[in-house]
Short mmCIF file of C-alpha atoms and ligand atoms in Angstrom, two decimals:
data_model
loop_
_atom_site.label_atom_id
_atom_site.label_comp_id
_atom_site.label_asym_id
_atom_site.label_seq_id
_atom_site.Cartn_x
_atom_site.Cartn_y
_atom_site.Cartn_z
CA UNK A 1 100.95 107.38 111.83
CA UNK A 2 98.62 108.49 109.62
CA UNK A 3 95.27 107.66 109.44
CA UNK A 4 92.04 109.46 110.07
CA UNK A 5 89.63 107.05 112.19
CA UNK A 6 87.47 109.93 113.78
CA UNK A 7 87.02 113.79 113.74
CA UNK A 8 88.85 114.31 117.05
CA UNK A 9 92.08 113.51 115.38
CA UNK A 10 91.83 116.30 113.37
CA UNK A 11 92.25 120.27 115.07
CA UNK A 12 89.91 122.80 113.92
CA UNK A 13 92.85 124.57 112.42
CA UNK A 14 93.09 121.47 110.11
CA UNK A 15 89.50 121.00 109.29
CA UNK A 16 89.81 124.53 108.44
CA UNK A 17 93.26 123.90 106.02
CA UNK A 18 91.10 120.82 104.75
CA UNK A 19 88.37 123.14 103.86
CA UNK A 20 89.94 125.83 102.57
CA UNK A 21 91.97 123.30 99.81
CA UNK A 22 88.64 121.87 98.96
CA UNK A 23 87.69 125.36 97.50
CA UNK A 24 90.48 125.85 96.27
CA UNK A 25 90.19 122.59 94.39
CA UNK A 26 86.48 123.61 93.28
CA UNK A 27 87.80 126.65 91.83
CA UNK A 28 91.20 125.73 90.33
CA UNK A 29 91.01 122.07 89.46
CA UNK A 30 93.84 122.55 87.12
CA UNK A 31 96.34 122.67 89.44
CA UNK A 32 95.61 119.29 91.59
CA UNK A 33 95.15 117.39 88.15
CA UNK A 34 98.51 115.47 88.41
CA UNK A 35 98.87 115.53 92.23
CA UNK A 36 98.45 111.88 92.59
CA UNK A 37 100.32 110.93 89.72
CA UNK A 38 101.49 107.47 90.05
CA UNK A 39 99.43 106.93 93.40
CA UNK A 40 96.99 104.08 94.29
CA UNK A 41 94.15 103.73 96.58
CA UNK A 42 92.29 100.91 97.68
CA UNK A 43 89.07 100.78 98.81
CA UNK A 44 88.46 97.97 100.90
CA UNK A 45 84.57 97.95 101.10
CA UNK A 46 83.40 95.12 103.42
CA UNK A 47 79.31 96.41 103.43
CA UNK A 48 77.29 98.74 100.90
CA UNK A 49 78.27 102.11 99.43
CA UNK A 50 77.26 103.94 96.32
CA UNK A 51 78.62 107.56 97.34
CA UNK A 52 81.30 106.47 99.95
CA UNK A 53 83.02 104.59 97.38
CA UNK A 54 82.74 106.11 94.31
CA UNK A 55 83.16 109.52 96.01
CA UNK A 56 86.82 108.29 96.99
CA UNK A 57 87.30 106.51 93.40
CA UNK A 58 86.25 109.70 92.05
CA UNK A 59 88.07 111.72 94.05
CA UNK A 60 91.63 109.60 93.32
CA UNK A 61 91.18 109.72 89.46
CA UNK A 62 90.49 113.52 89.69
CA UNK A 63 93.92 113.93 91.52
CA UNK A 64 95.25 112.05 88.79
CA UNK A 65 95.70 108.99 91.06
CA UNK A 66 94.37 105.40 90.12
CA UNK A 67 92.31 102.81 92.38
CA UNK A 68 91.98 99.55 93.29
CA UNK A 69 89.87 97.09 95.54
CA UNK A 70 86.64 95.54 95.92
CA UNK A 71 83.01 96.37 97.18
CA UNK A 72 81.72 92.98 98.19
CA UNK A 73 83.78 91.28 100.76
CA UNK A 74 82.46 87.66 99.76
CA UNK A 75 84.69 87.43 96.85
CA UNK A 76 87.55 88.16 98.97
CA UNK A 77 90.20 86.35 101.25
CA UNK A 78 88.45 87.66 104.26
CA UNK A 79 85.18 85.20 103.19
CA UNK A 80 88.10 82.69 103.80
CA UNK A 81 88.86 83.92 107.33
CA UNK A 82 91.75 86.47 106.77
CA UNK A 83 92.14 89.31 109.44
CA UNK A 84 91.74 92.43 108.74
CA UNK A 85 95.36 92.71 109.98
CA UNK A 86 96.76 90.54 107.25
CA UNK A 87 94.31 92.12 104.70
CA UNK A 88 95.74 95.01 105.67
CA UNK A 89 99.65 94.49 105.50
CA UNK A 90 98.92 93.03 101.96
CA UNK A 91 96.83 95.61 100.59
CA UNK A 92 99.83 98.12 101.85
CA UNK A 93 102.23 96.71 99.36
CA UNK A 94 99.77 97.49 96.32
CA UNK A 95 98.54 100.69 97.43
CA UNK A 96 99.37 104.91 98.69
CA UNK A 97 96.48 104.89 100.55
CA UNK A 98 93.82 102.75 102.07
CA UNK A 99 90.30 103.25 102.55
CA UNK A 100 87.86 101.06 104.30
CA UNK A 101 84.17 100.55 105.33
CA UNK A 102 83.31 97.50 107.87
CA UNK A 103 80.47 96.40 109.33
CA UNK A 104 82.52 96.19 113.18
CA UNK A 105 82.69 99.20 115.36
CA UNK A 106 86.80 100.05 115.07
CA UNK A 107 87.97 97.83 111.98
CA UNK A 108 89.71 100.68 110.22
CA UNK A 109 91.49 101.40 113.71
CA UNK A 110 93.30 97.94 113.21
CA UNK A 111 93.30 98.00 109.75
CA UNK A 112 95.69 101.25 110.29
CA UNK A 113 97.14 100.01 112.85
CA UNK A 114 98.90 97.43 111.08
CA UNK A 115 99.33 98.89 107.25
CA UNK A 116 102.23 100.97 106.18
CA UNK A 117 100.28 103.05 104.24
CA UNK A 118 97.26 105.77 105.39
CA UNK A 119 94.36 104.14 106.44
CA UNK A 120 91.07 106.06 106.31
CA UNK A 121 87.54 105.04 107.81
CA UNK A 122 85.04 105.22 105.17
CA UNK A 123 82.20 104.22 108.06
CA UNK A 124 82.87 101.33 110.54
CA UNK A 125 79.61 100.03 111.69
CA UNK A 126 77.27 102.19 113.98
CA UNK A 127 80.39 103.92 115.43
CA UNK A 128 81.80 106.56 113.03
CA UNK A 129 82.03 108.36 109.60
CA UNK A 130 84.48 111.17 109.78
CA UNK A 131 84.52 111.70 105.98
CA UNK A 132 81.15 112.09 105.63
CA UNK A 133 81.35 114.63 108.66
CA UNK A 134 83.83 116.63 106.51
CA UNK A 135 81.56 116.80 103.76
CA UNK A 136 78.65 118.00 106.05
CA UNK A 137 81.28 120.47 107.57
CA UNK A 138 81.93 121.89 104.40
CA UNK A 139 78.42 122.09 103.11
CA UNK A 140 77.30 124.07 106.51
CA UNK A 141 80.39 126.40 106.04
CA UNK A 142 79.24 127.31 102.60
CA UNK A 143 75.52 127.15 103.17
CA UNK A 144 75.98 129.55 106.86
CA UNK A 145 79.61 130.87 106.64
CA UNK A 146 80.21 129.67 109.56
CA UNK A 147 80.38 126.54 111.94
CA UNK A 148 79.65 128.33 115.38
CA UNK A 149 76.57 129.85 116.94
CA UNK A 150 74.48 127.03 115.04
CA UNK A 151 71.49 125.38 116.63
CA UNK A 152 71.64 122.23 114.61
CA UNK A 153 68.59 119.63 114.88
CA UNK A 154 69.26 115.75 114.34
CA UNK A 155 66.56 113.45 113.36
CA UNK A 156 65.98 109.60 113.09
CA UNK A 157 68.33 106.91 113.47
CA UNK A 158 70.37 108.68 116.35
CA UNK A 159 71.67 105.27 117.54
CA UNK A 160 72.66 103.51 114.52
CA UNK A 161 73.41 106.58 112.26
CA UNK A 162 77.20 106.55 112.57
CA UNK A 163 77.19 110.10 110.68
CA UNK A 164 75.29 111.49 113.32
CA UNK A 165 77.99 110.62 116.06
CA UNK A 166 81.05 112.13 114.15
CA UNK A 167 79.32 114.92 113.24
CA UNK A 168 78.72 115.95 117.05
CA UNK A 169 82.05 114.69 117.53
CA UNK A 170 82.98 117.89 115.14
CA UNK A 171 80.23 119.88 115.96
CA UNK A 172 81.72 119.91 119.86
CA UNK A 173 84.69 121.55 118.69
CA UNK A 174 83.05 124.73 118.21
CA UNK A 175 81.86 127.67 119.88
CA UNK A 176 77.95 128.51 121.20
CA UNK A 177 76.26 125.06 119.05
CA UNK A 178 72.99 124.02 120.32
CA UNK A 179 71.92 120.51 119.44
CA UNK A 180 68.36 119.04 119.02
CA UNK A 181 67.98 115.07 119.10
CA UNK A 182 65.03 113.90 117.29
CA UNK A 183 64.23 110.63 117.64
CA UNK A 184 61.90 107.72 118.83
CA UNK A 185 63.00 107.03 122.41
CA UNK A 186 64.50 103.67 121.30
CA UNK A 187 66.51 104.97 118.68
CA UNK A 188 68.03 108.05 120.88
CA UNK A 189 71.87 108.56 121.22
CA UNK A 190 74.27 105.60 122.35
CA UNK A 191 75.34 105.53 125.92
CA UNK A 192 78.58 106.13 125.24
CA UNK A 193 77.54 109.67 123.10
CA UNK A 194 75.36 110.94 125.91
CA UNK A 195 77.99 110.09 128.22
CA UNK A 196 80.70 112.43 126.13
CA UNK A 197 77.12 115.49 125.85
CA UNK A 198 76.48 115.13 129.55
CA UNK A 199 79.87 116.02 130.47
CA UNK A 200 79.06 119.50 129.33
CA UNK A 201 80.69 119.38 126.36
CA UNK A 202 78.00 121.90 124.48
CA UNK A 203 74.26 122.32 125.39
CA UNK A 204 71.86 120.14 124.27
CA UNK A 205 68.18 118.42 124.28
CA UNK A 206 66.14 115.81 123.16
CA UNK A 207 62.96 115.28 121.90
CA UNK A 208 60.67 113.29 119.89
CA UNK A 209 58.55 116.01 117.52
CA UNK A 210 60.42 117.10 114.56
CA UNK A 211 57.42 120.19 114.77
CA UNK A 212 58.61 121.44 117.59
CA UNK A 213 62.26 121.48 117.11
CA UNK A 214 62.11 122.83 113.83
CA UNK A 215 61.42 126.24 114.14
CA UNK A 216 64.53 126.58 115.83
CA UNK A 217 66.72 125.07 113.39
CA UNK A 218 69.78 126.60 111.43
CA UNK A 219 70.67 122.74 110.40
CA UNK A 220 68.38 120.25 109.86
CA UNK A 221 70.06 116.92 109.68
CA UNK A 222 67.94 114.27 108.45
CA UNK A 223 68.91 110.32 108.72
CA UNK A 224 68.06 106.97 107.26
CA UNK A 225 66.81 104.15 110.09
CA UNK A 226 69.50 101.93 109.65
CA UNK A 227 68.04 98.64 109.25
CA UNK A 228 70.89 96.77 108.38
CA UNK A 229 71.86 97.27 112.49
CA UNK A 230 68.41 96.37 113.55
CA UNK A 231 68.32 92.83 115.58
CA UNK A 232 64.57 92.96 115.47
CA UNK A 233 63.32 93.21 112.40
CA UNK A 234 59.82 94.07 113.85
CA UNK A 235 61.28 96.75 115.90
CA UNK A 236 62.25 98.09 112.46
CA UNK A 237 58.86 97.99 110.96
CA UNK A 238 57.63 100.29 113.64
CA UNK A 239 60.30 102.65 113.85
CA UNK A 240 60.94 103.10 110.05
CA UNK A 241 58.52 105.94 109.66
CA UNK A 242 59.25 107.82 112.59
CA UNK A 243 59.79 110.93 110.35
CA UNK A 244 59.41 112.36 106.68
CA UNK A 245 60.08 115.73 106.21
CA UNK A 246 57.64 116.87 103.22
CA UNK A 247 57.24 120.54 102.33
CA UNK A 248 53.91 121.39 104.58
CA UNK A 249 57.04 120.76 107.91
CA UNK A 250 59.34 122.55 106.34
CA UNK A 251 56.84 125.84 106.67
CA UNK A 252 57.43 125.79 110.10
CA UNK A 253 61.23 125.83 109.49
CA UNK A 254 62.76 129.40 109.08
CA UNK A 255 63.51 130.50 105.81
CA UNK A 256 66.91 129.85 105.97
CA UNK A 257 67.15 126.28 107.44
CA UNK A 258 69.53 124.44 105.44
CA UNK A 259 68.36 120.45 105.02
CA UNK A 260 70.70 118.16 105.12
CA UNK A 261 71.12 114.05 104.78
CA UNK A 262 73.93 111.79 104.41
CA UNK A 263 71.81 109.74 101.57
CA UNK A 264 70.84 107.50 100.71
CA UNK A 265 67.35 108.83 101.72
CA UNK A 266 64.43 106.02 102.18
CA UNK A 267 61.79 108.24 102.73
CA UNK A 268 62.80 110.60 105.03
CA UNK A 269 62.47 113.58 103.05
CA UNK A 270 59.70 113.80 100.77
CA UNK A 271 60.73 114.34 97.28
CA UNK A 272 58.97 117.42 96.65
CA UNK A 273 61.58 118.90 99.13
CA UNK A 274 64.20 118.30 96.83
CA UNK A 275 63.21 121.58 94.67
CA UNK A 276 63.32 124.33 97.48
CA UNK A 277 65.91 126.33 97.88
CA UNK A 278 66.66 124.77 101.65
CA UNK A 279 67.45 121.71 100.70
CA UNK A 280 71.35 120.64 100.74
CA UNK A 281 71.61 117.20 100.40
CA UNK A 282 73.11 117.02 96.60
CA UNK A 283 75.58 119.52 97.29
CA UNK A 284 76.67 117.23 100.05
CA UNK A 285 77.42 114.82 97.63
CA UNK A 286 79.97 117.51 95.43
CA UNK A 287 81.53 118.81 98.84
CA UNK A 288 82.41 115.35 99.73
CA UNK A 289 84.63 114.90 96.76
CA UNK A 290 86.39 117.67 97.47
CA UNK A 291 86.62 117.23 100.68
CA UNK A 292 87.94 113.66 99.63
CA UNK A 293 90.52 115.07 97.86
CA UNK A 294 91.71 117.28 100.29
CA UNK A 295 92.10 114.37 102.63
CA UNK A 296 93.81 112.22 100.21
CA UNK A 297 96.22 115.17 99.52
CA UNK A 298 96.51 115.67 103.04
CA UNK A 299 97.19 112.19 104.11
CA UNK A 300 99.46 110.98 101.45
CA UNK A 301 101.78 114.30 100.93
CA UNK A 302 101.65 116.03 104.65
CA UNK A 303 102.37 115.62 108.50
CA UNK A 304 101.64 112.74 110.89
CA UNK A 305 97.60 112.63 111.91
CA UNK A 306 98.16 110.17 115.06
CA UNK A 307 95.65 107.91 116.91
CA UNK A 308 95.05 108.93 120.68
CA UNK A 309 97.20 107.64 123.06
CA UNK A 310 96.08 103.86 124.36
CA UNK A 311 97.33 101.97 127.03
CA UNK A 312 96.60 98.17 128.59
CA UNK A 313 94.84 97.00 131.45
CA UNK A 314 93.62 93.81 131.76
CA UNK A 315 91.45 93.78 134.70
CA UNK A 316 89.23 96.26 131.98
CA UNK A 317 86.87 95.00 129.07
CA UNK A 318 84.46 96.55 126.57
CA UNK A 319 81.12 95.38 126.77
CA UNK A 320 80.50 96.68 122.96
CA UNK A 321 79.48 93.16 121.59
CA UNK A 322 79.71 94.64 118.06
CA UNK A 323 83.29 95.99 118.39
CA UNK A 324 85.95 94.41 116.32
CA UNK A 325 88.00 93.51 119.67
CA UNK A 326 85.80 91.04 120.38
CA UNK A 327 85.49 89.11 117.10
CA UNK A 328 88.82 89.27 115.55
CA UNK A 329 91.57 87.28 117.39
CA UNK A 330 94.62 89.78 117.18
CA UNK A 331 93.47 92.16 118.28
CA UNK A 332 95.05 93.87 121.46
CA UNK A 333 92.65 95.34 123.95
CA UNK A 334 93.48 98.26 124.61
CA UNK A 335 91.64 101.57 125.75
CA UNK A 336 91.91 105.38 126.04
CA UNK A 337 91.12 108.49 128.88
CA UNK A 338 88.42 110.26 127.30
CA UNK A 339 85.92 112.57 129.13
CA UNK A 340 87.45 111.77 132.32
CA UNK A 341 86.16 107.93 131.56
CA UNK A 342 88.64 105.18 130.21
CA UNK A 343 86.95 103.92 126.97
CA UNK A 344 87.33 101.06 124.05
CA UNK A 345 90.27 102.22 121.86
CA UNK A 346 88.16 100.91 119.24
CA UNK A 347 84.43 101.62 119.67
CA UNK A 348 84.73 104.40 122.53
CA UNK A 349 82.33 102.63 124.48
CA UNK A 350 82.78 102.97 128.14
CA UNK A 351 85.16 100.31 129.61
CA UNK A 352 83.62 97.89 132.48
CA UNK A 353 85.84 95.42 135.17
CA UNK A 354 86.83 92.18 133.88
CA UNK A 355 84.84 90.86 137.49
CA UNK A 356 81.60 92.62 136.23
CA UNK A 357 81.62 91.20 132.88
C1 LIG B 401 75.69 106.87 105.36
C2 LIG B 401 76.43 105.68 105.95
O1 LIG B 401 76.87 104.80 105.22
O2 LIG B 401 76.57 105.68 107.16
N1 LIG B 401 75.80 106.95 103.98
C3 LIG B 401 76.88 107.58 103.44
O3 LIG B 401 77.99 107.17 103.60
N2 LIG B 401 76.65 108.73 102.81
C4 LIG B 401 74.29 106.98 105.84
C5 LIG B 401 73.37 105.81 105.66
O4 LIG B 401 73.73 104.75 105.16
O5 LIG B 401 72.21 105.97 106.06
#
């Protein structure tokens, strides 16, 4: 199969290749013009996106590729009740490659699951973002020239922000990175994410004053609270200025600290940041094109990327009432070994007995 759901899937040896050829596409565009010559891709956008989207569209034409697909789900089949397994098997016979954004923890998982054609998550609800991870990868490696022996501060939405969670995912991979977790206590890690850090995976701590961390940082990675996953709207009100980062903070950062945010920015970051020399979030924006490309090219031309390995069980359950297993009808429950625990194939949330349901 090929498909790239999360980070994990993905060795650093491969991030690295995937790098490496989106450099190589910044400095010799020439030679990837035609690459996709004859190739479609279909973005299946099921919730908002300016830069997701367009990033990806972008990213096809430049290959020399063409795209299809739609970015507001209502005027589709699936306002009609279609699974995104059907959507999926017909969108394979129009398009190379598929690329999709849903509002369920784990849609893309089924959607690739049951196309014949690569299936990439473009975000799928509060659970993951792998391509915007590989555009943060790439900025840090070009910002630091490196991606070990980073301390790397979070801030925000750590709960929601499903770029946070697959950029630790990445971050894990490599050597001596310290993480900071900025947030309001209610909006700290999910369980299932503090489960993976607390299994020693890299060192780690949490806090809720941006001043403090800061002087630490080599990353700052600023987020939007997402309000769209907010039940309580009220809760929202009171959490939505937890942090701006305007240019008298940023004095206490070091003069190096590289600033960066998956946009769109509320008002997180003050706009008078966006002139000093430390802040990163536009070139985000051009490394995730590139990065784009590289995946497309990647995906489309080269080797298998396979899912982990799932199995059955049905005395197991997930208790994740936002994951697509429990709202769409086909699909299987199944579930994975992952940091010793056995986990939602879809959503990675920890699995609980049937009985204590
Ligand atoms: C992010 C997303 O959709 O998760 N945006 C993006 O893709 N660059 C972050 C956000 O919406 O806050």
């Amino acid at each position: 199969m090929k498909c790239l759901i999360d980070i994990p899937q993905l060795s650093v040896g491969e991030i690295k290749e995937l790098m490496d050829t989106a450099i190589d596409i910044d400095s010799h565009p020439e030679k990837y013009r035609e690459r996709m010559k004859y190739k479609r891709l279909a973005t299946l956008f099921y919730e908002p996106s300016t830069r997701t989207r367009l990033s990806f569209e972008a990213a096809m034409m430049q290959l020399g590729g063409s795209v299809i697909g739609f970015s507001n789900s209502e005027s589709t089949s699936a306002s009609k009740g279609e699974s995104i397994a059907d959507t999926s098997r017909v969108i394979s016979c129009y398009a190379d490659v598929i690329v999709m954004r849903h509002p369920k923890d784990g849609a893309p998982t089924v959607a690739a699951l049951n196309a014949s054609v690569p299936v990439i998550n473009a975000g799928d609800g509060g659970h993951c973002h792998p391509t915007q991870t590989l555009a943060d990868l790439l900025t840090i490696y070009r910002e630091k020239g490196r991606l070990d022996g980073l301390t790397v501060g979070f801030c925000g939405d750590l709960k929601y922000g499903r770029t946070v969670h697959s950029l630790i995912n990445a971050l894990a991979r490599y050597n001596n990175v310290k993480l900071k977790l900025i947030s309001p206590q209610e909006l700290r890690l999910p369980s299932y994410m503090r489960q993976r850090l607390e299994s020693g995976i890299m060192e780690w701590e949490e806090t809720d004053s941006l001043e403090d961390a800061l002087p630490s940082l080599d990353i700052l990675y600023m987020t939007r609270i997402q309000q769209e996953r907010f039940a309580d709207h009220d809760e929202y009100i009171r959490l939505k200025d937890s942090y701006v980062l305007n240019l008298k903070k940023l004095s206490l950062a070091k003069p190096d600290t590289c600033v960066l945010h998956p946009l769109p920015r509320v008002n997180e970051i003050d706009v008078d940041v966006d002139s000093d020399p430390r802040a990163c979030y536009f070139k985000q924006v051009e490394n995730g094109k590139l990065m784009r490309m590289a995946l497309i090219l990647r995906l489309v031309d080269g080797d298998d990327v396979p899912l982990p390995e799932s199995f059955s069980d049905p005395g197991l359950v997930c208790p994740n009432p936002r994951c697509v297993c429990s709202s769409e009808r086909s699909v299987e429950k199944k579930f994975i070994f992952s940091d010793g625990e056995k986990r939602c194939f879809y959503c990675d949330h920890k699995a609980i007995a049937l009985e204590n349901k």
